[in-house]
Amino acid sequence: MFIIKAIEFIGTVFKDPIEETGRILLLFYSTIKWLFRPPFELKNTTKQMVEIGINSLPVVLITAVFTGMVLALQSYTGFKRFGAESLVGSVVALSMTRELGPVLTALIVTGRAGAAMAAELGTMRVTEQIEALETLATNPVKYLVVPRFISGTIMLPCLAVIADIIGIIGGYFVTVIVFGTSPNLYMKMTWDHLEMNDIYHGLIKAGVFGAILSLISCYKGFYTKGGAEGVGKATTGAVVISSMAILISDYFLSAWLFK
Amino acid sequence: MNTLINIEDVHKSFGSNYVLRGANLKIIKGESVVILGGSGSGKSVLLKHIIGLLMPDKGTVTVAGSDLSKLDENDLNELRKKFGMLFQAAALFDSMSVWENVGFGLKRHTKFSDKEIKEIAVEKLRHVGLTGIEDRMPSDLSGGMRKRVGLARAIAMEPEILLYDEPTTGLDPIMADAINDLIIEMREKLKITSVAITHDIKSAYKIADRIAMLYNGEIIETGSPDNIRNTLNPIVKQFVEGSAVGPIVIEGLKR
Ligand SMILES: Nc1ncnc2c1ncn2[C@@H]1O[C@H](COP(=O)(O)OP(=O)(O)OP(=O)(O)O)[C@@H](O)[C@H]1O
Ligand SMILES: [Mg+2]
């Protein structure tokens, strides 16, 4: 009896997440299916590329430069205790390329573009615009989700590269200008311990995060129910679930890529 | 007789809300049918079944011989190109200007250039009594204007079947009558089959070849406007006479 009760309880706790995961996978499946079917939605895709890539640039830049700066600041003052200040360049470069560049970019794009996707598609759902697309013989997954998915997957690595570089420059600024380390040492330490694979793998992660956040945000918007309140919930849900999915998948991707 | 749309024993519920309970309706090619029914009785739901936006839980909807629930995505899209639909709240794409809304189907399914599409859009807008607004955004329009832009979008592809969800609601009486004339003209000149939902009995009498009454999830009566006007069915009689007293009870309202 107790076991049945316990299973029932576990069932009620996990029913929604499991159901939702299933529906996200279904949307993923139809996104992939429509991805390769011409005609391609060039206009929508370009618009989303600009929205996700170009328009996110200012926030990504500011975040990256300060992240690089604080990394340098913390590691410089910390490492000084055991005389390892010279390693700051390596710490900043490795942390930015392998981890913080991709992850912070993804989290910021989620907050900006992911929220916007969920709100826009959610509004289109509750005002019947998605149904109107269907009556005009236009598949809404192809017209709305695929362009966002492509743009997210392509633009995230681009943004992450920029974040990597800007972060390293931020670290340079603090180490060299504020603490007076020699510029040559910083750059040498940056390059000596950084492998091309660190950068590539970081960018692969960024691409996966882009796919995850655009898919989840579109999913939340696409299946919005219940008016303005529903749109609000979809938007919050998109940001929360995407962020969690990014951080969780980050662990597994890192474990797999950086063996 | 040439049945174009056949709704057979359609049941539909949303959760515990049992909306359609075995609705039956045959629509003949070229005729104009008006569906009457109380607010919340499922008229919009029924209309959405005709174009496959909603699929019945039980029963079938057949259009031009094909059962909608058996069509694959491509065939359904091909079939939908025969349709034009006006949504109750217009459902304009708010990221596009008025003419892009009207020309959306043309842009996607024809080879016309943008310039030609815009010309056609302006022409269709003129049909519904709108001029000089083609470059505005939908959010800048009044409710009645949005409705008419939605109507222009529905007729832009010159469809064979038009579905109107309350085409005249929210319009002033003169404009409403002009839209009624437009609907009649579409039917007479272009031989369009149309299904319209309305609360407006006067316009129903004017535009309908046949009127169907939806009540409790079923079509309880169909007939010509004259038949409906002189109906013996007390429910239909109460509805067309617009009286709060009669067999239709409004829950929560005391009298
Ligand atoms: N997508 C949906 N999900 C859940 N319930 C729905 C949905 N669409 C309609 N309903 C419910 O179905 C019932 C009928 O709705 P419908 O919109 O068809 O009414 P209607 O006859 O068009 O009313 P009105 O004249 O006010 O437009 C309502 O109770 C509504 O809440
Ligand atoms: Mg309705």
mmCIF file of N, CA, C and O in Angstrom, chain B residues 10-72:
data_model
loop_
_atom_site.group_PDB
_atom_site.id
_atom_site.type_symbol
_atom_site.label_atom_id
_atom_site.label_comp_id
_atom_site.label_asym_id
_atom_site.label_seq_id
_atom_site.Cartn_x
_atom_site.Cartn_y
_atom_site.Cartn_z
ATOM 1 N N VAL B 10 -20.394 15.254 -35.229
ATOM 2 C CA VAL B 10 -19.139 15.738 -34.658
ATOM 3 C C VAL B 10 -19.273 16.007 -33.157
ATOM 4 O O VAL B 10 -20.179 16.714 -32.713
ATOM 5 N N HIS B 11 -18.393 15.391 -32.401
ATOM 6 C CA HIS B 11 -18.314 15.613 -30.954
ATOM 7 C C HIS B 11 -16.986 16.261 -30.638
ATOM 8 O O HIS B 11 -15.969 15.888 -31.206
ATOM 9 N N LYS B 12 -17.004 17.232 -29.744
ATOM 10 C CA LYS B 12 -15.736 17.843 -29.342
ATOM 11 C C LYS B 12 -15.835 18.327 -27.908
ATOM 12 O O LYS B 12 -16.787 19.021 -27.545
ATOM 13 N N SER B 13 -14.876 17.960 -27.099
ATOM 14 C CA SER B 13 -14.853 18.552 -25.760
ATOM 15 C C SER B 13 -13.461 19.065 -25.450
ATOM 16 O O SER B 13 -12.459 18.606 -26.006
ATOM 17 N N PHE B 14 -13.405 20.074 -24.595
ATOM 18 C CA PHE B 14 -12.141 20.602 -24.080
ATOM 19 C C PHE B 14 -12.118 20.285 -22.600
ATOM 20 O O PHE B 14 -12.866 20.895 -21.839
ATOM 21 N N GLY B 15 -11.308 19.320 -22.190
ATOM 22 C CA GLY B 15 -11.342 18.897 -20.801
ATOM 23 C C GLY B 15 -12.738 18.401 -20.471
ATOM 24 O O GLY B 15 -13.287 17.540 -21.150
ATOM 25 N N SER B 16 -13.340 19.003 -19.448
ATOM 26 C CA SER B 16 -14.673 18.553 -19.049
ATOM 27 C C SER B 16 -15.773 19.360 -19.743
ATOM 28 O O SER B 16 -16.955 19.156 -19.502
ATOM 29 N N ASN B 17 -15.349 20.275 -20.612
ATOM 30 C CA ASN B 17 -16.317 21.132 -21.283
ATOM 31 C C ASN B 17 -16.743 20.477 -22.598
ATOM 32 O O ASN B 17 -16.021 20.505 -23.595
ATOM 33 N N TYR B 18 -17.932 19.884 -22.589
ATOM 34 C CA TYR B 18 -18.421 19.109 -23.732
ATOM 35 C C TYR B 18 -19.137 20.068 -24.668
ATOM 36 O O TYR B 18 -20.280 20.444 -24.425
ATOM 37 N N VAL B 19 -18.478 20.516 -25.715
ATOM 38 C CA VAL B 19 -19.003 21.621 -26.524
ATOM 39 C C VAL B 19 -19.896 21.137 -27.659
ATOM 40 O O VAL B 19 -21.063 21.502 -27.744
ATOM 41 N N LEU B 20 -19.351 20.304 -28.556
ATOM 42 C CA LEU B 20 -20.174 19.792 -29.648
ATOM 43 C C LEU B 20 -20.610 18.372 -29.288
ATOM 44 O O LEU B 20 -19.800 17.547 -28.894
ATOM 45 N N ARG B 21 -21.912 18.131 -29.453
ATOM 46 C CA ARG B 21 -22.450 16.839 -29.001
ATOM 47 C C ARG B 21 -23.187 16.153 -30.138
ATOM 48 O O ARG B 21 -24.368 15.850 -30.042
ATOM 49 N N GLY B 22 -22.496 15.935 -31.229
ATOM 50 C CA GLY B 22 -23.129 15.256 -32.356
ATOM 51 C C GLY B 22 -23.741 16.240 -33.325
ATOM 52 O O GLY B 22 -24.918 16.139 -33.671
ATOM 53 N N ALA B 23 -22.944 17.187 -33.786
ATOM 54 C CA ALA B 23 -23.440 18.178 -34.743
ATOM 55 C C ALA B 23 -23.442 17.597 -36.150
ATOM 56 O O ALA B 23 -22.502 16.918 -36.549
ATOM 57 N N ASN B 24 -24.518 17.842 -36.882
ATOM 58 C CA ASN B 24 -24.647 17.392 -38.268
ATOM 59 C C ASN B 24 -25.020 18.571 -39.142
ATOM 60 O O ASN B 24 -25.934 19.327 -38.817
ATOM 61 N N LEU B 25 -24.326 18.725 -40.269
ATOM 62 C CA LEU B 25 -24.681 19.804 -41.200
ATOM 63 C C LEU B 25 -24.066 19.495 -42.550
ATOM 64 O O LEU B 25 -22.894 19.154 -42.647
ATOM 65 N N LYS B 26 -24.916 19.592 -43.594
ATOM 66 C CA LYS B 26 -24.413 19.409 -44.968
ATOM 67 C C LYS B 26 -24.476 20.760 -45.657
ATOM 68 O O LYS B 26 -25.477 21.464 -45.558
ATOM 69 N N ILE B 27 -23.401 21.097 -46.335
ATOM 70 C CA ILE B 27 -23.398 22.369 -47.047
ATOM 71 C C ILE B 27 -23.151 22.099 -48.522
ATOM 72 O O ILE B 27 -22.207 21.390 -48.891
ATOM 73 N N ILE B 28 -24.032 22.661 -49.337
ATOM 74 C CA ILE B 28 -23.995 22.381 -50.773
ATOM 75 C C ILE B 28 -23.112 23.410 -51.461
ATOM 76 O O ILE B 28 -23.032 24.563 -51.025
ATOM 77 N N LYS B 29 -22.458 23.000 -52.517
ATOM 78 C CA LYS B 29 -21.592 23.903 -53.277
ATOM 79 C C LYS B 29 -22.378 25.129 -53.731
ATOM 80 O O LYS B 29 -23.473 25.013 -54.272
ATOM 81 N N GLY B 30 -21.829 26.274 -53.464
ATOM 82 C CA GLY B 30 -22.431 27.518 -53.924
ATOM 83 C C GLY B 30 -23.447 28.123 -52.989
ATOM 84 O O GLY B 30 -23.921 29.234 -53.215
ATOM 85 N N GLU B 31 -23.810 27.431 -51.925
ATOM 86 C CA GLU B 31 -24.824 28.026 -51.046
ATOM 87 C C GLU B 31 -24.181 28.802 -49.901
ATOM 88 O O GLU B 31 -22.987 28.687 -49.626
ATOM 89 N N SER B 32 -25.019 29.605 -49.280
ATOM 90 C CA SER B 32 -24.543 30.434 -48.195
ATOM 91 C C SER B 32 -25.317 30.065 -46.935
ATOM 92 O O SER B 32 -26.529 30.233 -46.874
ATOM 93 N N VAL B 33 -24.592 29.509 -45.990
ATOM 94 C CA VAL B 33 -25.240 29.027 -44.772
ATOM 95 C C VAL B 33 -24.853 29.933 -43.612
ATOM 96 O O VAL B 33 -23.688 30.319 -43.480
ATOM 97 N N VAL B 34 -25.821 30.280 -42.812
ATOM 98 C CA VAL B 34 -25.536 31.058 -41.613
ATOM 99 C C VAL B 34 -25.797 30.184 -40.400
ATOM 100 O O VAL B 34 -26.814 29.494 -40.339
ATOM 101 N N ILE B 35 -24.860 30.176 -39.462
ATOM 102 C CA ILE B 35 -25.050 29.424 -38.221
ATOM 103 C C ILE B 35 -25.410 30.394 -37.115
ATOM 104 O O ILE B 35 -24.685 31.369 -36.874
ATOM 105 N N LEU B 36 -26.540 30.128 -36.473
ATOM 106 C CA LEU B 36 -26.947 30.926 -35.324
ATOM 107 C C LEU B 36 -26.699 30.114 -34.064
ATOM 108 O O LEU B 36 -26.650 28.889 -34.105
ATOM 109 N N GLY B 37 -26.590 30.808 -32.964
ATOM 110 C CA GLY B 37 -26.444 30.086 -31.705
ATOM 111 C C GLY B 37 -26.026 31.053 -30.620
ATOM 112 O O GLY B 37 -25.458 32.107 -30.905
ATOM 113 N N GLY B 38 -26.301 30.666 -29.395
ATOM 114 C CA GLY B 38 -26.010 31.553 -28.278
ATOM 115 C C GLY B 38 -24.513 31.747 -28.102
ATOM 116 O O GLY B 38 -23.708 31.002 -28.649
ATOM 117 N N SER B 39 -24.193 32.734 -27.308
ATOM 118 C CA SER B 39 -22.793 32.993 -27.006
ATOM 119 C C SER B 39 -22.215 31.795 -26.253
ATOM 120 O O SER B 39 -22.828 31.299 -25.309
ATOM 121 N N GLY B 40 -21.067 31.319 -26.701
ATOM 122 C CA GLY B 40 -20.445 30.181 -26.030
ATOM 123 C C GLY B 40 -21.023 28.836 -26.407
ATOM 124 O O GLY B 40 -20.684 27.821 -25.813
ATOM 125 N N SER B 41 -21.910 28.809 -27.412
ATOM 126 C CA SER B 41 -22.548 27.538 -27.767
ATOM 127 C C SER B 41 -21.652 26.666 -28.646
ATOM 128 O O SER B 41 -21.988 25.528 -28.931
ATOM 129 N N GLY B 42 -20.524 27.211 -29.108
ATOM 130 C CA GLY B 42 -19.605 26.380 -29.892
ATOM 131 C C GLY B 42 -19.601 26.690 -31.378
ATOM 132 O O GLY B 42 -19.135 25.882 -32.177
ATOM 133 N N LYS B 43 -20.100 27.855 -31.763
ATOM 134 C CA LYS B 43 -20.139 28.207 -33.185
ATOM 135 C C LYS B 43 -18.728 28.334 -33.763
ATOM 136 O O LYS B 43 -18.438 27.788 -34.823
ATOM 137 N N SER B 44 -17.868 29.075 -33.047
ATOM 138 C CA SER B 44 -16.498 29.227 -33.554
ATOM 139 C C SER B 44 -15.795 27.878 -33.599
ATOM 140 O O SER B 44 -15.036 27.595 -34.530
ATOM 141 N N VAL B 45 -16.056 27.050 -32.590
ATOM 142 C CA VAL B 45 -15.452 25.715 -32.563
ATOM 143 C C VAL B 45 -15.905 24.915 -33.782
ATOM 144 O O VAL B 45 -15.103 24.270 -34.465
ATOM 145 N N LEU B 46 -17.184 25.000 -34.104
ATOM 146 C CA LEU B 46 -17.714 24.269 -35.260
ATOM 147 C C LEU B 46 -17.056 24.773 -36.542
ATOM 148 O O LEU B 46 -16.636 23.992 -37.406
ATOM 149 N N LEU B 47 -16.933 26.078 -36.669
ATOM 150 C CA LEU B 47 -16.331 26.664 -37.874
ATOM 151 C C LEU B 47 -14.877 26.208 -38.037
ATOM 152 O O LEU B 47 -14.429 25.919 -39.141
ATOM 153 N N LYS B 48 -14.165 26.134 -36.908
ATOM 154 C CA LYS B 48 -12.762 25.716 -36.985
ATOM 155 C C LYS B 48 -12.628 24.253 -37.395
ATOM 156 O O LYS B 48 -11.590 23.855 -37.915
ATOM 157 N N HIS B 49 -13.676 23.464 -37.151
ATOM 158 C CA HIS B 49 -13.627 22.068 -37.609
ATOM 159 C C HIS B 49 -13.696 21.984 -39.130
ATOM 160 O O HIS B 49 -13.161 21.051 -39.718
ATOM 161 N N ILE B 50 -14.368 22.966 -39.747
ATOM 162 C CA ILE B 50 -14.555 22.877 -41.202
ATOM 163 C C ILE B 50 -13.228 23.042 -41.944
ATOM 164 O O ILE B 50 -13.033 22.497 -43.013
ATOM 165 N N ILE B 51 -12.306 23.785 -41.354
ATOM 166 C CA ILE B 51 -11.023 24.017 -42.032
ATOM 167 C C ILE B 51 -9.890 23.221 -41.360
ATOM 168 O O ILE B 51 -8.718 23.410 -41.646
ATOM 169 N N GLY B 52 -10.273 22.327 -40.449
ATOM 170 C CA GLY B 52 -9.280 21.429 -39.869
ATOM 171 C C GLY B 52 -8.369 22.060 -38.836
ATOM 172 O O GLY B 52 -7.308 21.529 -38.544
ATOM 173 N N LEU B 53 -8.779 23.204 -38.286
ATOM 174 C CA LEU B 53 -7.989 23.785 -37.190
ATOM 175 C C LEU B 53 -8.215 22.985 -35.928
ATOM 176 O O LEU B 53 -7.351 22.902 -35.065
ATOM 177 N N LEU B 54 -9.411 22.444 -35.806
ATOM 178 C CA LEU B 54 -9.710 21.526 -34.713
ATOM 179 C C LEU B 54 -10.186 20.230 -35.359
ATOM 180 O O LEU B 54 -10.810 20.253 -36.419
ATOM 181 N N MET B 55 -9.844 19.119 -34.753
ATOM 182 C CA MET B 55 -10.286 17.829 -35.269
ATOM 183 C C MET B 55 -11.308 17.253 -34.292
ATOM 184 O O MET B 55 -11.143 17.388 -33.085
ATOM 185 N N PRO B 56 -12.365 16.626 -34.814
ATOM 186 C CA PRO B 56 -13.391 16.089 -33.916
ATOM 187 C C PRO B 56 -12.853 14.956 -33.036
ATOM 188 O O PRO B 56 -11.960 14.220 -33.457
ATOM 189 N N ASP B 57 -13.393 14.881 -31.807
ATOM 190 C CA ASP B 57 -13.073 13.727 -30.965
ATOM 191 C C ASP B 57 -13.735 12.488 -31.548
ATOM 192 O O ASP B 57 -13.224 11.391 -31.484
ATOM 193 N N LYS B 58 -14.944 12.718 -32.091
ATOM 194 C CA LYS B 58 -15.691 11.618 -32.689
ATOM 195 C C LYS B 58 -16.462 12.218 -33.855
ATOM 196 O O LYS B 58 -16.833 13.388 -33.817
ATOM 197 N N GLY B 59 -16.724 11.429 -34.889
ATOM 198 C CA GLY B 59 -17.427 11.946 -36.050
ATOM 199 C C GLY B 59 -16.450 12.415 -37.117
ATOM 200 O O GLY B 59 -15.235 12.356 -36.932
ATOM 201 N N THR B 60 -16.993 12.869 -38.253
ATOM 202 C CA THR B 60 -16.113 13.250 -39.355
ATOM 203 C C THR B 60 -16.527 14.579 -39.970
ATOM 204 O O THR B 60 -17.692 14.958 -39.922
ATOM 205 N N VAL B 61 -15.542 15.266 -40.528
ATOM 206 C CA VAL B 61 -15.795 16.449 -41.338
ATOM 207 C C VAL B 61 -15.205 16.162 -42.713
ATOM 208 O O VAL B 61 -14.021 15.849 -42.824
ATOM 209 N N THR B 62 -16.055 16.212 -43.727
ATOM 210 C CA THR B 62 -15.589 15.908 -45.076
ATOM 211 C C THR B 62 -15.709 17.167 -45.921
ATOM 212 O O THR B 62 -16.744 17.823 -45.911
ATOM 213 N N VAL B 63 -14.635 17.522 -46.617
ATOM 214 C CA VAL B 63 -14.681 18.674 -47.515
ATOM 215 C C VAL B 63 -14.269 18.190 -48.891
ATOM 216 O O VAL B 63 -13.205 17.586 -49.047
ATOM 217 N N ALA B 64 -15.107 18.448 -49.879
ATOM 218 C CA ALA B 64 -14.852 18.032 -51.261
ATOM 219 C C ALA B 64 -14.445 16.555 -51.308
ATOM 220 O O ALA B 64 -13.521 16.170 -52.023
ATOM 221 N N GLY B 65 -15.128 15.749 -50.515
ATOM 222 C CA GLY B 65 -14.902 14.304 -50.577
ATOM 223 C C GLY B 65 -13.781 13.776 -49.712
ATOM 224 O O GLY B 65 -13.629 12.574 -49.582
ATOM 225 N N SER B 66 -12.955 14.678 -49.099
ATOM 226 C CA SER B 66 -11.897 14.110 -48.261
ATOM 227 C C SER B 66 -12.151 14.348 -46.779
ATOM 228 O O SER B 66 -12.502 15.455 -46.367
ATOM 229 N N ASP B 67 -11.971 13.284 -46.026
ATOM 230 C CA ASP B 67 -12.119 13.337 -44.575
ATOM 231 C C ASP B 67 -10.889 14.058 -44.009
ATOM 232 O O ASP B 67 -9.768 13.592 -44.156
ATOM 233 N N LEU B 68 -11.130 15.216 -43.376
ATOM 234 C CA LEU B 68 -10.003 16.065 -42.943
ATOM 235 C C LEU B 68 -9.040 15.350 -42.014
ATOM 236 O O LEU B 68 -7.832 15.535 -42.084
ATOM 237 N N SER B 69 -9.583 14.503 -41.132
ATOM 238 C CA SER B 69 -8.703 13.883 -40.140
ATOM 239 C C SER B 69 -7.807 12.826 -40.779
ATOM 240 O O SER B 69 -6.844 12.374 -40.178
ATOM 241 N N LYS B 70 -8.121 12.431 -42.032
ATOM 242 C CA LYS B 70 -7.296 11.415 -42.692
ATOM 243 C C LYS B 70 -6.261 12.022 -43.627
ATOM 244 O O LYS B 70 -5.446 11.305 -44.195
ATOM 245 N N LEU B 71 -6.306 13.344 -43.799
ATOM 246 C CA LEU B 71 -5.359 13.983 -44.717
ATOM 247 C C LEU B 71 -4.005 14.162 -44.050
ATOM 248 O O LEU B 71 -3.931 14.437 -42.864
ATOM 249 N N ASP B 72 -2.916 14.036 -44.829
ATOM 250 C CA ASP B 72 -1.620 14.376 -44.245
ATOM 251 C C ASP B 72 -1.416 15.886 -44.371
ATOM 252 O O ASP B 72 -2.223 16.594 -44.990
#
